[in-house]
Tab-separated table of C-alpha atoms in Angstrom:
chain	number	residue	atom	x	y	z
A	1094	UNK	CA	3.376	-29.847	-5.466
A	1095	UNK	CA	3.479	-29.450	-1.852
A	1096	UNK	CA	0.178	-28.336	-0.096
A	1097	UNK	CA	0.485	-24.914	1.290
A	1098	UNK	CA	0.057	-24.962	5.194
A	1099	UNK	CA	-3.015	-23.333	6.420
A	1100	UNK	CA	-4.908	-23.945	3.165
A	1101	UNK	CA	-7.751	-26.364	4.111
A	1102	UNK	CA	-11.038	-24.454	4.431
A	1103	UNK	CA	-12.956	-25.640	7.462
A	1104	UNK	CA	-16.428	-26.455	5.641
A	1105	UNK	CA	-17.446	-28.010	2.722
A	1106	UNK	CA	-17.896	-25.350	-0.092
A	1107	UNK	CA	-20.840	-26.137	-2.560
A	1108	UNK	CA	-19.863	-27.271	-6.149
A	1109	UNK	CA	-21.641	-24.052	-7.650
A	1110	UNK	CA	-19.224	-21.708	-5.454
A	1111	UNK	CA	-16.488	-23.502	-7.986
A	1112	UNK	CA	-13.787	-22.995	-5.114
A	1113	UNK	CA	-10.486	-23.069	-6.967
A	1114	UNK	CA	-6.881	-22.912	-5.799
A	1115	UNK	CA	-5.119	-19.734	-7.570
A	1116	UNK	CA	-1.781	-18.908	-8.274
A	1117	UNK	CA	-0.342	-15.625	-9.432
A	1118	UNK	CA	1.702	-16.242	-12.648
A	1119	UNK	CA	2.624	-13.198	-14.832
A	1120	UNK	CA	4.068	-14.311	-17.957
A	1121	UNK	CA	7.761	-13.529	-18.371
A	1122	UNK	CA	7.006	-11.348	-21.752
A	1123	UNK	CA	4.359	-9.092	-19.537
A	1124	UNK	CA	7.530	-8.438	-17.139
A	1125	UNK	CA	9.749	-7.781	-20.273
A	1126	UNK	CA	6.791	-5.508	-21.572
A	1127	UNK	CA	6.772	-3.472	-18.625
A	1128	UNK	CA	10.128	-2.875	-18.273
A	1129	UNK	CA	10.222	-1.735	-21.989
A	1130	UNK	CA	7.351	0.547	-21.259
A	1131	UNK	CA	9.247	2.142	-18.394
A	1132	UNK	CA	12.240	2.797	-20.371
A	1133	UNK	CA	10.374	4.333	-23.133
A	1134	UNK	CA	7.954	6.493	-20.953
A	1135	UNK	CA	9.282	9.975	-20.522
A	1136	UNK	CA	9.172	11.897	-17.486
A	1137	UNK	CA	8.613	15.549	-17.797
A	1138	UNK	CA	11.683	17.727	-17.240
A	1139	UNK	CA	12.394	19.665	-13.819
A	1140	UNK	CA	9.949	22.611	-13.099
A	1141	UNK	CA	8.893	24.473	-10.082
A	1142	UNK	CA	6.015	22.315	-9.218
A	1143	UNK	CA	7.722	18.897	-9.469
A	1144	UNK	CA	10.731	20.274	-7.839
A	1145	UNK	CA	9.214	20.514	-4.794
A	1146	UNK	CA	9.946	17.621	-2.266
A	1147	UNK	CA	7.122	18.026	0.415
A	1148	UNK	CA	4.236	16.717	-1.515
A	1149	UNK	CA	2.330	19.956	-2.036
A	1150	UNK	CA	2.104	19.900	-5.485
A	1151	UNK	CA	1.936	16.121	-5.795
A	1152	UNK	CA	4.688	13.611	-6.396
A	1153	UNK	CA	8.331	15.023	-7.049
A	1154	UNK	CA	10.257	14.618	-9.847
A	1155	UNK	CA	13.085	13.411	-7.643
A	1156	UNK	CA	10.804	10.504	-6.291
A	1157	UNK	CA	9.167	9.479	-9.447
A	1158	UNK	CA	12.488	9.201	-11.023
A	1159	UNK	CA	13.881	7.164	-8.359
A	1160	UNK	CA	11.122	4.772	-7.986
A	1161	UNK	CA	10.997	4.323	-11.908
A	1162	UNK	CA	14.456	3.700	-12.280
A	1163	UNK	CA	14.341	1.168	-9.013
A	1164	UNK	CA	11.321	-0.545	-10.411
A	1165	UNK	CA	13.041	-1.013	-13.829
A	1166	UNK	CA	16.571	-1.892	-12.962
A	1167	UNK	CA	16.364	-3.675	-9.260
A	1168	UNK	CA	12.781	-4.561	-8.251
A	1169	UNK	CA	12.383	-8.144	-8.635
A	1170	UNK	CA	8.402	-9.049	-9.247
A	1171	UNK	CA	8.997	-12.647	-8.921
A	1172	UNK	CA	10.309	-12.250	-5.252
A	1173	UNK	CA	7.315	-10.922	-4.427
A	1174	UNK	CA	4.862	-13.026	-6.554
A	1175	UNK	CA	6.624	-15.866	-4.742
A	1176	UNK	CA	5.848	-14.389	-1.407
A	1177	UNK	CA	2.112	-13.592	-2.079
A	1178	UNK	CA	1.921	-17.580	-3.786
A	1179	UNK	CA	3.380	-18.828	-0.460
A	1180	UNK	CA	-0.172	-17.986	0.964
A	1181	UNK	CA	-3.331	-20.053	0.069
A	1182	UNK	CA	-5.024	-18.353	-2.393
A	1183	UNK	CA	-8.490	-19.113	-4.040
A	1184	UNK	CA	-11.047	-17.770	-6.538
A	1185	UNK	CA	-14.670	-18.491	-5.471
A	1186	UNK	CA	-17.890	-17.745	-7.720
A	1187	UNK	CA	-20.605	-15.907	-5.907
A	1188	UNK	CA	-23.975	-15.118	-7.584
A	1189	UNK	CA	-25.470	-11.867	-6.968
A	1190	UNK	CA	-29.031	-11.230	-6.297
A	1191	UNK	CA	-29.804	-10.886	-10.067
A	1192	UNK	CA	-27.969	-14.486	-10.584
A	1193	UNK	CA	-25.004	-12.501	-12.307
A	1194	UNK	CA	-21.934	-14.562	-11.443
A	1195	UNK	CA	-18.801	-13.099	-9.940
A	1196	UNK	CA	-15.352	-14.360	-9.249
A	1197	UNK	CA	-13.648	-13.201	-6.040
A	1198	UNK	CA	-9.950	-13.823	-5.451
A	1199	UNK	CA	-8.673	-14.013	-1.747
A	1200	UNK	CA	-5.938	-14.876	0.097
A	1201	UNK	CA	-6.280	-16.984	3.506
A	1202	UNK	CA	-4.981	-18.781	6.539
A	1203	UNK	CA	-7.412	-21.310	7.402
A	1204	UNK	CA	-7.248	-23.002	10.991
A	1205	UNK	CA	-8.308	-26.472	11.804
A	1206	UNK	CA	-9.382	-25.570	15.326
A	1207	UNK	CA	-13.170	-25.925	15.336
A	1208	UNK	CA	-13.490	-22.590	17.478
A	1209	UNK	CA	-11.634	-20.462	15.129
A	1210	UNK	CA	-12.826	-17.063	14.523
A	1211	UNK	CA	-13.380	-16.182	11.026
A	1212	UNK	CA	-12.063	-12.715	10.107
A	1213	UNK	CA	-12.645	-10.841	6.978
A	1214	UNK	CA	-9.871	-7.996	6.195
A	1215	UNK	CA	-10.867	-5.656	3.647
A	1216	UNK	CA	-8.298	-3.376	1.786
A	1217	UNK	CA	-9.128	0.231	0.544
A	1218	UNK	CA	-8.165	2.497	-2.403
A	1219	UNK	CA	-5.398	2.530	-3.570
A	1220	UNK	CA	-4.808	-0.559	-1.963
A	1221	UNK	CA	-4.781	-4.403	-2.453
A	1222	UNK	CA	-4.392	-7.668	-0.804
A	1223	UNK	CA	-0.671	-6.210	-0.443
A	1224	UNK	CA	-2.064	-4.159	2.358
A	1225	UNK	CA	-2.287	-7.156	4.466
A	1226	UNK	CA	0.611	-9.057	3.389
A	1227	UNK	CA	2.924	-8.085	6.606
A	1228	UNK	CA	0.003	-9.128	8.875
A	1229	UNK	CA	-0.557	-12.702	7.018
A	1230	UNK	CA	3.310	-13.067	7.299
A	1231	UNK	CA	3.221	-12.268	10.999
A	1232	UNK	CA	0.677	-14.736	11.748
A	1233	UNK	CA	2.082	-17.767	9.708
A	1234	UNK	CA	5.195	-17.039	11.490
A	1235	UNK	CA	3.583	-17.187	14.778
A	1236	UNK	CA	1.398	-20.323	14.288
A	1237	UNK	CA	3.836	-22.070	11.783
A	1238	UNK	CA	5.684	-24.273	14.235
A	1239	UNK	CA	2.539	-25.389	16.136
A	1240	UNK	CA	0.602	-25.718	13.024
A	1241	UNK	CA	-3.169	-25.148	11.755
A	1242	UNK	CA	-4.820	-26.280	14.897
A	1243	UNK	CA	-3.047	-23.262	16.929
A	1244	UNK	CA	-4.205	-20.821	14.760
A	1245	UNK	CA	-7.458	-19.216	16.623
A	1246	UNK	CA	-8.689	-17.497	13.550
A	1247	UNK	CA	-9.767	-18.139	9.924
A	1248	UNK	CA	-8.103	-15.039	7.870
A	1249	UNK	CA	-9.704	-14.293	4.483
A	1250	UNK	CA	-8.232	-11.233	2.560
A	1251	UNK	CA	-10.002	-10.776	-0.549
A	1252	UNK	CA	-9.872	-8.363	-3.347
A	1253	UNK	CA	-12.722	-6.423	-4.056
A	1254	UNK	CA	-14.826	-6.484	-7.203
A	1255	UNK	CA	-13.007	-4.285	-9.888
A	1256	UNK	CA	-9.678	-4.876	-8.077
A	1257	UNK	CA	-6.710	-7.118	-8.444
A	1258	UNK	CA	-7.656	-10.770	-9.697
A	1259	UNK	CA	-11.361	-10.524	-8.888
A	1260	UNK	CA	-13.712	-9.721	-11.715
A	1261	UNK	CA	-14.563	-6.264	-12.835
A	1262	UNK	CA	-17.991	-4.564	-11.928
A	1263	UNK	CA	-20.875	-4.759	-14.569
A	1264	UNK	CA	-20.504	-2.720	-17.762
A	1265	UNK	CA	-24.360	-1.980	-17.869
A	1266	UNK	CA	-25.306	-0.452	-14.392
A	1267	UNK	CA	-23.856	1.259	-11.443
A	1268	UNK	CA	-21.866	-0.666	-8.802
A	1269	UNK	CA	-21.012	0.780	-5.192
A	1270	UNK	CA	-19.624	-0.525	-1.962
A	1271	UNK	CA	-23.158	-1.583	-1.095
A	1272	UNK	CA	-22.876	-4.209	-4.200
A	1273	UNK	CA	-19.455	-5.129	-2.733
A	1274	UNK	CA	-20.682	-5.722	1.012
A	1275	UNK	CA	-23.611	-7.942	-0.457
A	1276	UNK	CA	-21.099	-9.935	-2.405
A	1277	UNK	CA	-18.603	-10.151	0.337
A	1278	UNK	CA	-21.463	-11.455	2.848
A	1279	UNK	CA	-22.392	-14.165	0.068
A	1280	UNK	CA	-18.829	-15.089	-0.263
A	1281	UNK	CA	-18.431	-15.593	3.570
A	1282	UNK	CA	-21.615	-17.540	3.385
A	1283	UNK	CA	-20.243	-19.767	0.630
A	1284	UNK	CA	-17.000	-20.357	2.526
A	1285	UNK	CA	-19.529	-21.834	5.580
A	1286	UNK	CA	-19.323	-19.037	8.112
A	1287	UNK	CA	-23.008	-18.483	8.180
A	1288	UNK	CA	-23.731	-20.588	11.319
A	1289	UNK	CA	-20.359	-19.453	13.385
A	1290	UNK	CA	-20.551	-15.968	12.347
A	1291	UNK	CA	-17.471	-13.775	11.350
A	1292	UNK	CA	-15.679	-10.291	12.071
A	1293	UNK	CA	-15.089	-7.694	9.596
A	1294	UNK	CA	-12.287	-5.409	9.407
A	1295	UNK	CA	-11.467	-2.775	6.967
A	1296	UNK	CA	-10.027	0.867	6.263
A	1297	UNK	CA	-10.719	3.317	3.526
A	1298	UNK	CA	-13.325	1.315	0.986
A	1299	UNK	CA	-13.261	-1.334	3.593
A	1300	UNK	CA	-14.080	1.105	6.193
A	1301	UNK	CA	-17.406	1.927	4.014
A	1302	UNK	CA	-18.179	-1.648	3.155
A	1303	UNK	CA	-17.528	-3.063	6.714
A	1304	UNK	CA	-20.828	-1.571	8.306
A	1305	UNK	CA	-23.217	-1.980	5.142
A	1306	UNK	CA	-22.089	-5.995	5.648
A	1307	UNK	CA	-22.804	-6.134	8.958
A	1308	UNK	CA	-26.367	-4.125	8.320
A	1309	UNK	CA	-27.122	-6.820	5.669
A	1310	UNK	CA	-26.031	-9.870	7.150
A	1311	UNK	CA	-26.819	-11.494	10.618
A	1312	UNK	CA	-23.642	-13.419	10.384
A	1313	UNK	CA	-21.442	-10.522	10.739
A	1314	UNK	CA	-20.971	-10.351	14.427
A	1315	UNK	CA	-18.568	-7.763	14.771
A	1316	UNK	CA	-16.967	-4.670	12.969
A	1317	UNK	CA	-13.482	-2.944	13.593
A	1318	UNK	CA	-12.304	-0.156	11.135
A	1319	UNK	CA	-9.587	2.185	11.017
A	1320	UNK	CA	-11.100	5.178	9.375
A	1321	UNK	CA	-14.256	6.638	10.415
A	1322	UNK	CA	-15.572	9.623	8.278
A	1323	UNK	CA	-18.419	11.071	10.449
A	1324	UNK	CA	-19.927	14.448	10.472
A	1325	UNK	CA	-20.002	16.527	13.536
A	1326	UNK	CA	-23.253	16.162	15.876
A	1327	UNK	CA	-25.863	18.796	14.916
A	1328	UNK	CA	-25.520	22.258	15.842
A	1329	UNK	CA	-21.663	21.829	16.541
A	1330	UNK	CA	-19.646	25.062	16.121
A	1331	UNK	CA	-16.302	23.108	15.446
A	1332	UNK	CA	-14.143	26.345	15.419
A	1333	UNK	CA	-15.489	27.644	18.830
A	1334	UNK	CA	-15.409	24.211	20.351
A	1335	UNK	CA	-11.505	24.391	19.149
A	1336	UNK	CA	-11.041	27.718	20.637
A	1337	UNK	CA	-12.940	26.440	24.018
A	1338	UNK	CA	-10.755	23.486	24.371
A	1339	UNK	CA	-13.250	20.863	23.657
A	1340	UNK	CA	-10.999	18.693	21.772
A	1341	UNK	CA	-7.500	17.600	22.505
A	1342	UNK	CA	-4.257	18.795	20.480
A	1343	UNK	CA	-3.897	15.838	18.591
A	1344	UNK	CA	-7.872	15.826	17.660
A	1345	UNK	CA	-7.381	19.523	16.460
A	1346	UNK	CA	-4.345	18.449	14.493
A	1347	UNK	CA	-6.311	15.826	12.783
A	1348	UNK	CA	-9.131	17.909	11.735
A	1349	UNK	CA	-6.870	20.716	10.568
A	1350	UNK	CA	-5.040	17.925	8.499
A	1351	UNK	CA	-8.630	16.982	7.322
A	1352	UNK	CA	-9.365	20.463	6.544
A	1353	UNK	CA	-6.065	20.752	4.255
A	1354	UNK	CA	-6.702	17.373	2.645
A	1355	UNK	CA	-10.337	18.552	1.671
A	1356	UNK	CA	-8.904	21.382	0.353
A	1357	UNK	CA	-5.657	20.300	-1.710
A	1358	UNK	CA	-5.815	16.655	-1.535
A	1359	UNK	CA	-8.986	15.630	-3.095
A	1360	UNK	CA	-8.335	16.300	-6.909
A	1361	UNK	CA	-8.081	12.478	-7.322
A	1362	UNK	CA	-11.736	12.023	-6.450
A	1363	UNK	CA	-13.089	14.338	-8.786
A	1364	UNK	CA	-10.898	12.925	-11.965
A	1365	UNK	CA	-11.985	9.448	-10.809
A	1366	UNK	CA	-15.346	10.347	-9.990
A	1367	UNK	CA	-16.516	12.863	-12.822
A	1368	UNK	CA	-14.280	11.369	-15.572
A	1369	UNK	CA	-13.591	7.850	-14.775
A	1370	UNK	CA	-13.397	6.924	-18.423
A	1371	UNK	CA	-10.636	9.339	-18.909
A	1372	UNK	CA	-8.988	8.541	-15.785
A	1373	UNK	CA	-8.904	4.866	-16.790
A	1374	UNK	CA	-7.444	5.425	-19.864
A	1375	UNK	CA	-5.064	8.235	-18.832
A	1376	UNK	CA	-3.504	6.125	-15.597
A	1377	UNK	CA	-4.190	2.848	-16.521
A	1378	UNK	CA	-2.405	2.607	-19.808
A	1379	UNK	CA	0.952	3.773	-18.812
A	1380	UNK	CA	3.199	2.158	-15.651
A	1381	UNK	CA	4.745	5.512	-14.809
A	1382	UNK	CA	1.489	7.179	-14.794
A	1383	UNK	CA	0.213	4.442	-12.699
A	1384	UNK	CA	3.237	4.636	-10.279
A	1385	UNK	CA	3.047	8.623	-9.948
A	1386	UNK	CA	-0.757	8.538	-9.401
A	1387	UNK	CA	-0.753	5.584	-6.927
A	1388	UNK	CA	2.616	6.171	-5.707
A	1389	UNK	CA	1.966	9.674	-4.274
A	1390	UNK	CA	-0.877	8.393	-2.176
A	1391	UNK	CA	1.226	5.799	-0.724
A	1392	UNK	CA	3.764	8.377	0.250
A	1393	UNK	CA	1.423	11.339	1.130
A	1394	UNK	CA	-1.219	9.286	3.053
A	1395	UNK	CA	1.373	7.352	5.223
A	1396	UNK	CA	2.788	8.364	8.514
A	1397	UNK	CA	6.684	7.012	7.334
A	1398	UNK	CA	6.873	6.473	3.667
A	1399	UNK	CA	6.853	2.703	2.943
A	1400	UNK	CA	9.642	0.868	1.478
A	1401	UNK	CA	9.797	1.089	-2.137
A	1402	UNK	CA	9.244	-2.714	-2.838
A	1403	UNK	CA	5.836	-2.435	-0.949
A	1404	UNK	CA	5.071	0.722	-3.035
A	1405	UNK	CA	6.048	-1.045	-6.044
A	1406	UNK	CA	4.433	-4.441	-5.581
A	1407	UNK	CA	1.264	-2.668	-4.987
A	1408	UNK	CA	1.580	-0.547	-8.019
A	1409	UNK	CA	2.485	-3.826	-9.996
A	1410	UNK	CA	-0.547	-5.761	-8.798
A	1411	UNK	CA	-2.774	-2.816	-10.411
A	1412	UNK	CA	-0.910	-3.149	-13.455
A	1413	UNK	CA	-0.315	-6.852	-14.009
A	1414	UNK	CA	-4.055	-7.270	-13.168
A	1415	UNK	CA	-4.966	-4.192	-15.331
A	1416	UNK	CA	-7.542	-3.202	-12.739
A	1417	UNK	CA	-7.212	0.514	-12.294
A	1418	UNK	CA	-9.795	1.390	-14.713
A	1419	UNK	CA	-12.465	-0.814	-12.726
A	1420	UNK	CA	-11.112	-0.030	-9.078
A	1421	UNK	CA	-12.296	3.711	-9.079
A	1422	UNK	CA	-16.062	3.199	-9.506
A	1423	UNK	CA	-16.851	4.013	-5.856
A	1424	UNK	CA	-15.257	7.611	-6.238
A	1425	UNK	CA	-18.287	8.544	-7.998
A	1426	UNK	CA	-20.624	7.996	-5.265
A	1427	UNK	CA	-18.261	9.815	-2.740
A	1428	UNK	CA	-18.155	12.889	-5.063
A	1429	UNK	CA	-21.521	13.007	-5.756
A	1430	UNK	CA	-23.346	11.950	-2.633
A	1431	UNK	CA	-20.631	12.105	0.099
A	1432	UNK	CA	-23.033	11.199	2.877
A	1433	UNK	CA	-24.282	7.832	1.243
A	1434	UNK	CA	-20.788	6.473	1.777
A	1435	UNK	CA	-21.233	6.323	5.331
A	1436	UNK	CA	-24.774	5.045	5.125
A	1437	UNK	CA	-24.077	1.590	6.072
A	1438	UNK	CA	-23.522	3.085	9.753
A	1439	UNK	CA	-27.283	3.653	10.132
A	1440	UNK	CA	-28.437	0.604	10.965
A	1441	UNK	CA	-25.450	-1.102	12.731
A	1442	UNK	CA	-26.144	-2.952	15.767
A	1443	UNK	CA	-23.525	-5.126	16.320
A	1444	UNK	CA	-20.250	-4.050	18.829
A	1445	UNK	CA	-18.038	-1.709	16.684
A	1446	UNK	CA	-14.399	-1.224	17.165
A	1447	UNK	CA	-12.357	1.866	16.257
A	1448	UNK	CA	-8.904	2.367	15.906
A	1449	UNK	CA	-7.506	5.779	15.537
A	1450	UNK	CA	-4.150	6.502	13.994
A	1451	UNK	CA	-2.528	9.787	14.049
A	1452	UNK	CA	-2.057	10.603	10.318
A	1453	UNK	CA	-5.278	8.997	8.989
A	1454	UNK	CA	-6.954	11.253	6.536
A	1455	UNK	CA	-10.171	11.411	8.706
A	1456	UNK	CA	-10.297	11.262	12.454
A	1457	UNK	CA	-13.314	12.328	14.648
A	1458	UNK	CA	-12.935	13.709	17.950
A	1459	UNK	CA	-13.831	11.288	20.671
A	1460	UNK	CA	-16.862	13.207	21.582
A	1461	UNK	CA	-18.429	13.003	17.982
A	1462	UNK	CA	-17.674	9.388	18.089
A	1463	UNK	CA	-19.623	9.080	21.433
A	1464	UNK	CA	-22.325	11.204	20.106
A	1465	UNK	CA	-22.687	8.616	17.015
A	1466	UNK	CA	-23.589	5.891	19.568
A	1467	UNK	CA	-22.030	3.223	17.469
A	1468	UNK	CA	-18.441	2.618	18.636
A	1469	UNK	CA	-18.167	-0.083	21.753
A	1470	UNK	CA	-14.261	-0.187	21.707
A	1471	UNK	CA	-11.898	2.842	20.906
A	1472	UNK	CA	-8.056	2.802	20.784
A	1473	UNK	CA	-5.824	5.905	19.840
A	1474	UNK	CA	-2.250	5.655	18.474
A	1475	UNK	CA	0.270	8.396	18.310
A	1476	UNK	CA	1.523	7.261	15.074
A	1477	UNK	CA	0.485	5.744	11.808
A	1478	UNK	CA	-1.551	6.564	8.503
A	1479	UNK	CA	-3.954	5.600	5.861
A	1480	UNK	CA	-2.382	1.878	5.490
A	1481	UNK	CA	-1.966	0.701	9.088
A	1482	UNK	CA	-1.875	-2.625	7.987
A	1483	UNK	CA	0.927	-2.073	5.942
A	1484	UNK	CA	2.500	0.462	8.091
A	1485	UNK	CA	2.015	-1.055	11.623
A	1486	UNK	CA	0.660	-4.395	11.117
A	1487	UNK	CA	1.829	-5.567	14.741
A	1488	UNK	CA	-0.243	-2.654	16.212
A	1489	UNK	CA	-3.330	-2.987	13.982
A	1490	UNK	CA	-3.400	-6.718	14.717
A	1491	UNK	CA	-3.061	-6.201	18.635
A	1492	UNK	CA	-6.349	-3.879	18.130
A	1493	UNK	CA	-8.174	-6.234	15.989
A	1494	UNK	CA	-7.291	-9.491	18.529
A	1495	UNK	CA	-8.205	-7.435	21.406
A	1496	UNK	CA	-11.291	-6.208	20.018
A	1497	UNK	CA	-12.485	-9.705	18.759
A	1498	UNK	CA	-11.323	-11.161	22.629
A	1499	UNK	CA	-13.478	-8.900	24.229
A	1500	UNK	CA	-16.620	-9.111	22.133
A	1501	UNK	CA	-16.654	-12.223	20.345
A	1502	UNK	CA	-19.455	-14.474	21.717
A	1503	UNK	CA	-20.760	-12.158	24.346
């Protein structure tokens, strides 16, 4: 078998970490079973709510029927499986502080340049490694002709615990983004990046986890996020400040959007957070249900709806890995203790970069960010939503690169 370019880790990895090449290979029988289930799963007849096309009541029947039919008749999983498999993939075993081992799946692009900067890219929910596939394709294309020595970065894209082909969380205790942060830090150490240091970037769950990593691991030198869910400074009268012109029109529009999302768009948090067992059975046991639940978010939370193949590949990764029931654990913390999801910021003392995308679910005004006193680099964009790595990979990468260039090693 030919060696995949950019596949050589730059440092020796201890045998206990059991670094093993990995290939996604869904059995033909599972693909056929999926098609049978898609054919047999009834979709509710038209009614007032599912006939509305603007997403006010959730995904429309028209969108769900169209995506389901395309998934069954035209979508080619093998094409996307092959694309993902064209990148170096590994599983690595990381032992937690209680000595329990976890296997973490990740994609990578490794450089042979001794000065290459390691960058850990963290997906969100309902995302996966697919979020960063366009960015990986871009980087590989850019540096393919000149080879691994020309790549100025090591790129590591893991599935969080509970997602994709990484291990599920334990069955005998709670598991939160803080646990993920600890395991991601241990993974980067096992890969040999403790001495050089590394950068962490993330959105959604990744944006919760990134500052937590920086808070516990001195090797994490920089943090970049594209979601920043922070409270207003104490004593702030938001409505009065809006009337007084303290915020820009884009910031006002964003806060209004966040208010509407909190009022009507957070049903998933309550179901996943308070009834995760039921949600796991209900949504994880049927591909049309899974498509409706995840596809709704990928449509509603983006600035421009992604291509059908991207929506379906993300959903297919959940389906074939069976991970939906184990991917929603972090929603319990969000609904029970919302403030705790941003506790990682309290002790961050490394440079932080933040990219503001216009249609992100949470976008604090610049004056709130300045009061927070943690963000050293800021860039605002007039488009883009909750999945910028998928929606605008060139834009997000330019932000990451410019931030790293400005602060790495300083």
